[in-house]
PDB file of C-alpha atoms and ligand atoms in Angstrom:
ATOM      1  CA  MET F   1      43.076 -46.297 -37.673  1.00 50.00           C
ATOM      2  CA  THR F   2      40.791 -45.499 -34.672  1.00 57.00           C
ATOM      3  CA  ILE F   3      39.101 -42.127 -35.719  1.00 66.00           C
ATOM      4  CA  HIS F   4      36.280 -41.974 -32.806  1.00 75.00           C
ATOM      5  CA  HIS F   5      35.506 -44.455 -30.086  1.00 81.00           C
ATOM      6  CA  LYS F   6      31.566 -44.016 -30.648  1.00 87.00           C
ATOM      7  CA  ILE F   7      32.636 -45.636 -34.072  1.00 92.00           C
ATOM      8  CA  ASP F   8      32.155 -49.026 -34.228  1.00 93.00           C
ATOM      9  CA  ALA F   9      34.504 -51.855 -36.283  1.00 93.00           C
ATOM     10  CA  LYS F  10      32.267 -51.930 -39.374  1.00 94.00           C
ATOM     11  CA  THR F  11      32.412 -48.766 -39.691  1.00 95.00           C
ATOM     12  CA  ALA F  12      35.948 -47.948 -39.107  1.00 94.00           C
ATOM     13  CA  GLU F  13      37.312 -50.545 -41.468  1.00 95.00           C
ATOM     14  CA  LEU F  14      34.521 -48.778 -44.188  1.00 96.00           C
ATOM     15  CA  ILE F  15      36.366 -45.382 -43.202  1.00 96.00           C
ATOM     16  CA  ASP F  16      39.689 -47.023 -43.478  1.00 95.00           C
ATOM     17  CA  GLU F  17      39.055 -48.244 -46.844  1.00 96.00           C
ATOM     18  CA  ALA F  18      37.940 -44.651 -47.548  1.00 96.00           C
ATOM     19  CA  ILE F  19      40.846 -43.107 -46.270  1.00 95.00           C
ATOM     20  CA  GLY F  20      43.173 -45.212 -48.263  1.00 94.00           C
ATOM     21  CA  GLU F  21      43.010 -43.469 -51.586  1.00 96.00           C
ATOM     22  CA  LEU F  22      43.112 -39.567 -51.402  1.00 97.00           C
ATOM     23  CA  PRO F  23      41.697 -37.285 -52.130  1.00 98.00           C
ATOM     24  CA  VAL F  24      38.488 -39.772 -49.812  1.00 98.00           C
ATOM     25  CA  LYS F  25      35.504 -40.868 -52.277  1.00 98.00           C
ATOM     26  CA  LEU F  26      33.302 -39.358 -49.739  1.00 97.00           C
ATOM     27  CA  GLY F  27      30.391 -40.172 -52.072  1.00 97.00           C
ATOM     28  CA  SER F  28      31.035 -43.503 -52.222  1.00 98.00           C
ATOM     29  CA  LEU F  29      31.637 -43.917 -48.404  1.00 98.00           C
ATOM     30  CA  ALA F  30      28.391 -42.516 -47.448  1.00 98.00           C
ATOM     31  CA  ALA F  31      26.571 -45.097 -50.070  1.00 98.00           C
ATOM     32  CA  LYS F  32      28.361 -47.598 -48.343  1.00 97.00           C
ATOM     33  CA  LEU F  33      26.841 -46.161 -44.904  1.00 97.00           C
ATOM     34  CA  GLY F  34      23.873 -46.281 -46.167  1.00 96.00           C
ATOM     35  CA  VAL F  35      23.403 -42.772 -46.364  1.00 98.00           C
ATOM     36  CA  GLN F  36      21.730 -40.720 -49.455  1.00 97.00           C
ATOM     37  CA  VAL F  37      23.468 -37.497 -50.797  1.00 98.00           C
ATOM     38  CA  PHE F  38      21.650 -34.541 -52.702  1.00 98.00           C
ATOM     39  CA  ARG F  39      23.441 -31.996 -54.133  1.00 98.00           C
ATOM     40  CA  ALA F  40      20.266 -28.916 -53.934  1.00 97.00           C
ATOM     41  CA  THR F  41      19.823 -25.410 -53.595  1.00 97.00           C
ATOM     42  CA  LEU F  42      19.157 -24.645 -49.882  1.00 96.00           C
ATOM     43  CA  PRO F  43      17.921 -21.663 -48.188  1.00 93.00           C
ATOM     44  CA  ALA F  44      20.253 -18.592 -48.171  1.00 90.00           C
ATOM     45  CA  GLY F  45      23.125 -19.352 -45.500  1.00 94.00           C
ATOM     46  CA  ILE F  46      22.694 -23.116 -45.020  1.00 97.00           C
ATOM     47  CA  SER F  47      25.794 -25.116 -46.178  1.00 98.00           C
ATOM     48  CA  GLY F  48      23.892 -28.601 -45.208  1.00 98.00           C
ATOM     49  CA  GLU F  49      21.660 -30.706 -43.561  1.00 98.00           C
ATOM     50  CA  ILE F  50      21.022 -34.117 -42.750  1.00 98.00           C
ATOM     51  CA  LYS F  51      17.191 -35.190 -41.917  1.00 98.00           C
ATOM     52  CA  LYS F  52      15.845 -38.468 -40.951  1.00 97.00           C
ATOM     53  CA  ILE F  53      13.589 -39.919 -44.198  1.00 96.00           C
ATOM     54  CA  GLY F  54      12.093 -43.267 -41.995  1.00 94.00           C
ATOM     55  CA  GLU F  55      13.154 -45.750 -39.662  1.00 90.00           C
ATOM     56  CA  ASP F  56      17.350 -45.091 -39.011  1.00 86.00           C
ATOM     57  CA  GLN F  57      17.656 -43.591 -42.533  1.00 95.00           C
ATOM     58  CA  TYR F  58      19.051 -40.333 -43.273  1.00 97.00           C
ATOM     59  CA  ALA F  59      19.688 -38.184 -46.153  1.00 98.00           C
ATOM     60  CA  ILE F  60      22.193 -35.747 -46.366  1.00 98.00           C
ATOM     61  CA  ARG F  61      21.540 -32.500 -48.422  1.00 98.00           C
ATOM     62  CA  ILE F  62      24.599 -29.987 -49.471  1.00 98.00           C
ATOM     63  CA  ASN F  63      24.148 -26.810 -50.706  1.00 98.00           C
ATOM     64  CA  ARG F  64      25.438 -26.861 -54.194  1.00 97.00           C
ATOM     65  CA  HIS F  65      26.615 -23.420 -54.859  1.00 96.00           C
ATOM     66  CA  GLU F  66      28.948 -23.361 -52.837  1.00 96.00           C
ATOM     67  CA  THR F  67      32.762 -24.489 -53.638  1.00 96.00           C
ATOM     68  CA  VAL F  68      33.191 -28.089 -54.340  1.00 97.00           C
ATOM     69  CA  GLU F  69      35.974 -28.005 -51.789  1.00 97.00           C
ATOM     70  CA  ARG F  70      33.154 -26.686 -49.110  1.00 96.00           C
ATOM     71  CA  GLN F  71      30.864 -29.161 -50.170  1.00 97.00           C
ATOM     72  CA  ARG F  72      33.075 -31.835 -49.422  1.00 98.00           C
ATOM     73  CA  PHE F  73      33.614 -30.605 -45.850  1.00 98.00           C
ATOM     74  CA  THR F  74      30.031 -29.958 -45.723  1.00 98.00           C
ATOM     75  CA  LEU F  75      29.262 -33.594 -46.751  1.00 98.00           C
ATOM     76  CA  ALA F  76      32.356 -35.066 -44.457  1.00 98.00           C
ATOM     77  CA  HIS F  77      30.894 -32.442 -41.583  1.00 98.00           C
ATOM     78  CA  GLU F  78      27.101 -34.245 -41.993  1.00 98.00           C
ATOM     79  CA  LEU F  79      28.499 -37.805 -42.047  1.00 98.00           C
ATOM     80  CA  GLY F  80      29.958 -36.821 -38.289  1.00 97.00           C
ATOM     81  CA  HIS F  81      26.807 -36.154 -37.363  1.00 97.00           C
ATOM     82  CA  PHE F  82      25.217 -39.558 -38.813  1.00 97.00           C
ATOM     83  CA  LEU F  83      27.895 -41.410 -37.215  1.00 97.00           C
ATOM     84  CA  LEU F  84      28.409 -39.676 -34.120  1.00 96.00           C
ATOM     85  CA  HIS F  85      25.366 -37.162 -33.281  1.00 96.00           C
ATOM     86  CA  ARG F  86      22.030 -39.731 -34.387  1.00 94.00           C
ATOM     87  CA  ASP F  87      20.579 -39.495 -31.321  1.00 93.00           C
ATOM     88  CA  LEU F  88      20.660 -35.979 -31.088  1.00 95.00           C
ATOM     89  CA  ILE F  89      19.240 -35.053 -34.966  1.00 95.00           C
ATOM     90  CA  GLY F  90      15.984 -35.946 -34.346  1.00 94.00           C
ATOM     91  CA  ASP F  91      13.933 -35.188 -37.316  1.00 94.00           C
ATOM     92  CA  GLY F  92      16.784 -33.285 -39.094  1.00 96.00           C
ATOM     93  CA  LEU F  93      19.164 -30.192 -38.682  1.00 97.00           C
ATOM     94  CA  SER F  94      20.659 -27.892 -40.863  1.00 97.00           C
ATOM     95  CA  ASP F  95      24.365 -26.193 -40.720  1.00 98.00           C
ATOM     96  CA  ASP F  96      24.788 -22.576 -41.475  1.00 97.00           C
ATOM     97  CA  ALA F  97      27.935 -21.203 -42.810  1.00 95.00           C
ATOM     98  CA  LEU F  98      29.625 -21.320 -39.929  1.00 94.00           C
ATOM     99  CA  TYR F  99      28.484 -25.299 -39.315  1.00 96.00           C
ATOM    100  CA  ARG F 100      26.192 -24.022 -36.296  1.00 96.00           C
ATOM    101  CA  SER F 101      23.077 -25.569 -35.864  1.00 96.00           C
ATOM    102  CA  LYS F 102      20.431 -26.572 -33.092  1.00 96.00           C
ATOM    103  CA  LEU F 103      23.127 -28.466 -31.692  1.00 95.00           C
ATOM    104  CA  SER F 104      25.678 -27.322 -29.139  1.00 95.00           C
ATOM    105  CA  ASN F 105      29.287 -25.478 -30.269  1.00 95.00           C
ATOM    106  CA  SER F 106      31.085 -28.345 -29.108  1.00 96.00           C
ATOM    107  CA  VAL F 107      29.228 -31.266 -30.653  1.00 97.00           C
ATOM    108  CA  GLU F 108      29.599 -29.187 -33.528  1.00 97.00           C
ATOM    109  CA  TYR F 109      33.123 -29.074 -33.286  1.00 96.00           C
ATOM    110  CA  GLU F 110      32.882 -32.643 -32.940  1.00 96.00           C
ATOM    111  CA  ALA F 111      31.408 -32.937 -36.269  1.00 97.00           C
ATOM    112  CA  ASN F 112      34.410 -30.545 -37.497  1.00 96.00           C
ATOM    113  CA  ARG F 113      36.769 -32.761 -36.490  1.00 95.00           C
ATOM    114  CA  PHE F 114      35.401 -35.789 -37.726  1.00 96.00           C
ATOM    115  CA  ALA F 115      35.487 -34.003 -40.877  1.00 97.00           C
ATOM    116  CA  ALA F 116      39.367 -32.849 -40.781  1.00 96.00           C
ATOM    117  CA  ASP F 117      40.163 -35.916 -39.415  1.00 96.00           C
ATOM    118  CA  LEU F 118      38.896 -38.068 -42.259  1.00 97.00           C
ATOM    119  CA  LEU F 119      39.669 -35.753 -45.376  1.00 98.00           C
ATOM    120  CA  MET F 120      43.125 -35.070 -43.857  1.00 97.00           C
ATOM    121  CA  PRO F 121      44.354 -38.325 -42.213  1.00 96.00           C
ATOM    122  CA  ARG F 122      46.794 -37.732 -39.777  1.00 94.00           C
ATOM    123  CA  ASN F 123      49.224 -39.992 -41.244  1.00 94.00           C
ATOM    124  CA  GLU F 124      49.105 -38.363 -44.174  1.00 95.00           C
ATOM    125  CA  VAL F 125      49.165 -34.790 -42.660  1.00 96.00           C
ATOM    126  CA  GLU F 126      51.915 -35.756 -40.846  1.00 95.00           C
ATOM    127  CA  LYS F 127      53.769 -36.907 -44.121  1.00 95.00           C
ATOM    128  CA  LEU F 128      53.374 -33.242 -45.814  1.00 95.00           C
ATOM    129  CA  LEU F 129      54.620 -31.455 -42.849  1.00 94.00           C
ATOM    130  CA  LYS F 130      58.014 -33.423 -43.411  1.00 93.00           C
ATOM    131  CA  MET F 131      58.444 -31.159 -47.340  1.00 85.00           C
ATOM    132  CA  ILE F 132      60.503 -28.888 -45.828  1.00 79.00           C
ATOM    133  CA  TRP F 133      61.909 -28.472 -48.899  1.00 85.00           C
ATOM    134  CA  VAL F 134      58.929 -26.048 -49.926  1.00 90.00           C
ATOM    135  CA  SER F 135      57.117 -23.096 -48.402  1.00 94.00           C
ATOM    136  CA  GLU F 136      54.479 -22.975 -46.316  1.00 94.00           C
ATOM    137  CA  ASP F 137      52.040 -21.686 -49.361  1.00 95.00           C
ATOM    138  CA  GLU F 138      53.510 -24.657 -52.048  1.00 95.00           C
ATOM    139  CA  LEU F 139      52.774 -26.934 -48.733  1.00 96.00           C
ATOM    140  CA  ILE F 140      49.171 -25.492 -48.107  1.00 96.00           C
ATOM    141  CA  GLN F 141      48.238 -25.284 -52.040  1.00 96.00           C
ATOM    142  CA  TYR F 142      49.542 -28.983 -52.696  1.00 96.00           C
ATOM    143  CA  ALA F 143      47.695 -30.372 -49.279  1.00 96.00           C
ATOM    144  CA  SER F 144      44.643 -28.389 -50.702  1.00 97.00           C
ATOM    145  CA  LYS F 145      44.788 -30.728 -53.697  1.00 97.00           C
ATOM    146  CA  HIS F 146      46.037 -33.898 -52.299  1.00 97.00           C
ATOM    147  CA  PHE F 147      42.874 -33.656 -49.995  1.00 98.00           C
ATOM    148  CA  GLY F 148      40.362 -31.858 -51.910  1.00 98.00           C
ATOM    149  CA  VAL F 149      39.567 -29.415 -49.290  1.00 98.00           C
ATOM    150  CA  SER F 150      40.256 -25.276 -49.429  1.00 97.00           C
ATOM    151  CA  ALA F 151      43.011 -23.720 -49.025  1.00 97.00           C
ATOM    152  CA  GLN F 152      41.932 -22.473 -45.180  1.00 95.00           C
ATOM    153  CA  ALA F 153      41.055 -25.985 -44.204  1.00 95.00           C
ATOM    154  CA  ALA F 154      44.694 -27.332 -45.000  1.00 97.00           C
ATOM    155  CA  GLN F 155      45.938 -24.338 -43.580  1.00 96.00           C
ATOM    156  CA  ILE F 156      44.125 -25.089 -40.474  1.00 95.00           C
ATOM    157  CA  ARG F 157      45.105 -28.677 -40.746  1.00 96.00           C
ATOM    158  CA  LEU F 158      48.514 -28.524 -41.127  1.00 95.00           C
ATOM    159  CA  GLY F 159      49.029 -25.699 -38.334  1.00 93.00           C
ATOM    160  CA  ILE F 160      51.204 -23.343 -40.420  1.00 86.00           C
TER     161      ILE F 160
HETATM  162 ZN1  LIG I 201      27.158 -29.860 -37.829  1.00 57.62          ZN
END
């Protein structure tokens, strides 16, 4: 699967491997990509940040006071910045609770899109949408557990 045109073949392979088992093991994927991840107490209103810590070396910090599902989305979002926007990160950037940073809204949208694609792979979403014997609420709850995301993120992704 091609998750994004900016992603090289080797990285795409690592991502494919990661999404082969749900919920996606984000920590393990980050480690394979060479990114250090820390759960930390961040300034109020900050969900995550990515910082340059050396020559082509990056670390991601996730606000540990937010829900686990939210932390997963934040990590996936920051990995999106790492893979797609490394040239824009500079020394680092912080994302607030609405995933706004010093970068443009369209760049932030792209990171959110990447996160959704990574956590909730499209072919799996399509499979779930065929579960017509369950109610929409049940489907959202099921998807939320299946993907390890918030009900809200699942609902947006399912488009229901
Ligand atoms: Zn961001």
